[in-house]
CSV table of C-alpha atoms in Angstrom, one decimal:
chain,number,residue,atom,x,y,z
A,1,UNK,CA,132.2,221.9,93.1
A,2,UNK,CA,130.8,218.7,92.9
A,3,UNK,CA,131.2,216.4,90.0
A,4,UNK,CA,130.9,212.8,89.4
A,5,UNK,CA,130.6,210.7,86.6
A,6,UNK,CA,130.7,207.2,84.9
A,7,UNK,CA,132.4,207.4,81.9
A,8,UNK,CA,131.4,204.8,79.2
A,9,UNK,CA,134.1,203.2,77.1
A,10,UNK,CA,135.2,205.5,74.7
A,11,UNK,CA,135.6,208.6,76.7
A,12,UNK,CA,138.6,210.7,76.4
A,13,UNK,CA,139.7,211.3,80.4
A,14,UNK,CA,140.5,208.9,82.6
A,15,UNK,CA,141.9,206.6,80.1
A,16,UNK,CA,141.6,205.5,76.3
A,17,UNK,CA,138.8,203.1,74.9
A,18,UNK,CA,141.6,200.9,74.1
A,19,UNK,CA,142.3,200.4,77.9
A,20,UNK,CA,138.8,200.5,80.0
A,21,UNK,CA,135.5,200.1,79.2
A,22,UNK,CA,134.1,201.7,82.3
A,23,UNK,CA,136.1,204.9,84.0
A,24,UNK,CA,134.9,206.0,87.6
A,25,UNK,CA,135.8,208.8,89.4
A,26,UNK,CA,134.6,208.7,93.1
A,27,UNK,CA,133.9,210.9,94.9
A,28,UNK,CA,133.0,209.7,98.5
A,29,UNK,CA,134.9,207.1,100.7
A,30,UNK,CA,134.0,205.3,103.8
A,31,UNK,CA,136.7,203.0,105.7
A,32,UNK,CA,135.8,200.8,108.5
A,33,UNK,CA,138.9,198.7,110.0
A,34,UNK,CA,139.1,195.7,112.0
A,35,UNK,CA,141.6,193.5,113.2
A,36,UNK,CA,141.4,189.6,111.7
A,37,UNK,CA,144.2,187.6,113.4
A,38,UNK,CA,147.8,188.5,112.5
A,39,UNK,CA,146.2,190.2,109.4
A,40,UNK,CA,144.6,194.5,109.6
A,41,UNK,CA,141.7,194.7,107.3
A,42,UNK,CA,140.4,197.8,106.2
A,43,UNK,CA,136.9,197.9,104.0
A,44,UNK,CA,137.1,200.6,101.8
A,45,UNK,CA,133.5,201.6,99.7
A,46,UNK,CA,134.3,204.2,97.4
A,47,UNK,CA,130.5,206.0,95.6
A,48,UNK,CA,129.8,208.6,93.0
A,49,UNK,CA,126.9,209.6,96.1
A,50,UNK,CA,127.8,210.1,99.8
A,51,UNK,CA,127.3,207.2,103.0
A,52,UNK,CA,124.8,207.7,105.8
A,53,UNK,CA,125.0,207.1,109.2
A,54,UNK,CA,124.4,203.2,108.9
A,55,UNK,CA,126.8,202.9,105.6
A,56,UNK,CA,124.1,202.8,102.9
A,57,UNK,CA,124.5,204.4,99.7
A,58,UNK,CA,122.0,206.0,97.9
A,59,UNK,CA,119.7,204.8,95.6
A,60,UNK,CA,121.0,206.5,92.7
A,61,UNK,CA,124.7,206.3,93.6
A,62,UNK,CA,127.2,203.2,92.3
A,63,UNK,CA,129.5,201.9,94.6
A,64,UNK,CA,132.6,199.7,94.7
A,65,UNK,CA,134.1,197.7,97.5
A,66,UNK,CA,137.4,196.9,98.2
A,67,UNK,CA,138.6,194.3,101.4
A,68,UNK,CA,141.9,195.2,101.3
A,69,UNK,CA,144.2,193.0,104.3
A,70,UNK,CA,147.3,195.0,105.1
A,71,UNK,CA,150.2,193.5,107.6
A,72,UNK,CA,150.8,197.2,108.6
A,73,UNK,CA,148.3,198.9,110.9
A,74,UNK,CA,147.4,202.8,110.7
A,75,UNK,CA,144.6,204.2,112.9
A,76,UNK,CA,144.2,207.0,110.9
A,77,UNK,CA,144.6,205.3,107.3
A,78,UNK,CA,144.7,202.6,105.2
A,79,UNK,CA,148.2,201.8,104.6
A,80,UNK,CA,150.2,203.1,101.4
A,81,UNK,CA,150.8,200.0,98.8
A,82,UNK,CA,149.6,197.6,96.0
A,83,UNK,CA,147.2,195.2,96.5
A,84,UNK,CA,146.3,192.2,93.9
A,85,UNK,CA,142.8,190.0,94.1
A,86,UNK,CA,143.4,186.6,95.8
A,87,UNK,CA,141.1,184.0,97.6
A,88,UNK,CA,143.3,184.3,100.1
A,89,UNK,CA,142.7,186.4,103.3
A,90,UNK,CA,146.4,187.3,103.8
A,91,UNK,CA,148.6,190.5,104.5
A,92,UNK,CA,148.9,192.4,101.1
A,93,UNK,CA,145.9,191.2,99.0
A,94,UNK,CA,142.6,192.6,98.0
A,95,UNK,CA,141.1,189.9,99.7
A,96,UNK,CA,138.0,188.2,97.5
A,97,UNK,CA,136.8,185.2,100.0
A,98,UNK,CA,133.6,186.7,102.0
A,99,UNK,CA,131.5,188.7,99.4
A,100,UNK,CA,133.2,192.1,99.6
A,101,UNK,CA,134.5,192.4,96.2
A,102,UNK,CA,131.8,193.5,94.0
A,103,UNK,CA,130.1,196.7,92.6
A,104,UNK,CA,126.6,197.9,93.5
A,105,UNK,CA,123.6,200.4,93.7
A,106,UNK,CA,121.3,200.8,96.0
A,107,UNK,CA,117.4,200.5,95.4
A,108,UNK,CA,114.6,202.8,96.8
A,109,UNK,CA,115.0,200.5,99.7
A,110,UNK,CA,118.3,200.9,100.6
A,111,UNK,CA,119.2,197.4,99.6
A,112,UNK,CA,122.4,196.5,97.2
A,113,UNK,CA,121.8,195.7,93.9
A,114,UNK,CA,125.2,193.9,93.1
A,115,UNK,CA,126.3,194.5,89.3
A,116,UNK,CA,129.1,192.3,89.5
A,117,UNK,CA,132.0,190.6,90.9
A,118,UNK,CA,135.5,191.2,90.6
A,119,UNK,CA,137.7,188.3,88.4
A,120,UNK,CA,140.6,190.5,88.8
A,121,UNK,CA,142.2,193.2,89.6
A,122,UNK,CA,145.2,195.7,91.8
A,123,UNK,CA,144.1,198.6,93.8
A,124,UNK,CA,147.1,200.8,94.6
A,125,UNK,CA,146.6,203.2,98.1
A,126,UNK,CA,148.8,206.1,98.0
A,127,UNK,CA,148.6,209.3,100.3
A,128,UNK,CA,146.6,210.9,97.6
A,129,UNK,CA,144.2,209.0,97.2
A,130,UNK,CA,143.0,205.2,95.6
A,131,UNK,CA,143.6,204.0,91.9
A,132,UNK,CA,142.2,200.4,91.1
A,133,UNK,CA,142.0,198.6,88.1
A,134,UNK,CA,139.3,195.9,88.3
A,135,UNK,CA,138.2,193.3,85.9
A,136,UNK,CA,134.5,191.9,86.3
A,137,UNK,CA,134.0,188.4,85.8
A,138,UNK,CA,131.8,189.6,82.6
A,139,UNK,CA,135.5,190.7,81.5
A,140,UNK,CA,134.7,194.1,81.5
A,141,UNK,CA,137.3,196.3,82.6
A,142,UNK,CA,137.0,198.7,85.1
A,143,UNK,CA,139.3,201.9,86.2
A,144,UNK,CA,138.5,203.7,89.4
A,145,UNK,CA,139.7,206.4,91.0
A,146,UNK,CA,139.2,208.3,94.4
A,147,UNK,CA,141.5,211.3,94.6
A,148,UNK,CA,142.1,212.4,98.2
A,149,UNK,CA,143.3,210.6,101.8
A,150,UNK,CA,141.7,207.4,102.0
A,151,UNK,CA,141.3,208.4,106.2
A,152,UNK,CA,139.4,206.5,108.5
């Protein structure tokens, strides 16, 4: 069935009050991949609401984005691993250079709203699925989740 949520600092799953102020559990992921030099990049959008064809959101859905650059190339996946924030567009990093390291909505006109910007933060890409832990520049700490193969 489906269920999604934003939790709000001081719920009980996802992790304590004392650790996040804002727990997301998404349930949608779209990966687009594309090859930047040496360097395999792979734009991963996790949302609470599903993509269309042109890779809008919906107007009532919240999205985050995460550039991550990997030196290992999968045509079917983003690669397994840990990757930290950095200005830096190299192999390994959650790349934050060009824009794509924010959260957003959409509007009744399918254009972004952008709620923030990361200041920090590690996403971890497993076979089962994406756990990041992002901190906004307004400090706020952010814990998201999308259980499941992060396929292309």
């Amino acid at each position: 069935s489906y269920e999604s949520r934003i939790k709000e600092y001081g719920d009980d799953d996802g992790g304590s009050s004392d650790e996040y102020d804002v727990v997301f559990v998404a349930d949608y992921i779209h990966i687009s991949y594309e090859k930047i030099g040496d360097v395999n990049t792979y734009l991963v959008k996790v949302g609470d609401k599903n993509f269309d064809s042109h890779e809008y959101g919906s107007e009532d859905g919240t999205y985050y984005v995460f550039d991550i650059y990997a030196s290992l190339y999968s045509s079917s996946k983003v690669p397994n691993g840990t990757y930290n924030l950095s200005s830096s567009a190299t192999a390994g990093t959650l790349y934050a250079g060009n824009g794509y390291y924010y959260k957003w909505t959409f509007n009744p006109f399918a254009h972004p709203n952008y709620l923030g910007y990361y200041a920090e933060g590690t996403v971890v890409v497993t076979a089962d699925g994406i756990d990041a832990v992002i901190t906004m520049e307004d400090r706020t700490k952010h814990h998201v989740t999308y259980n499941g193969r992060p396929s292309l």
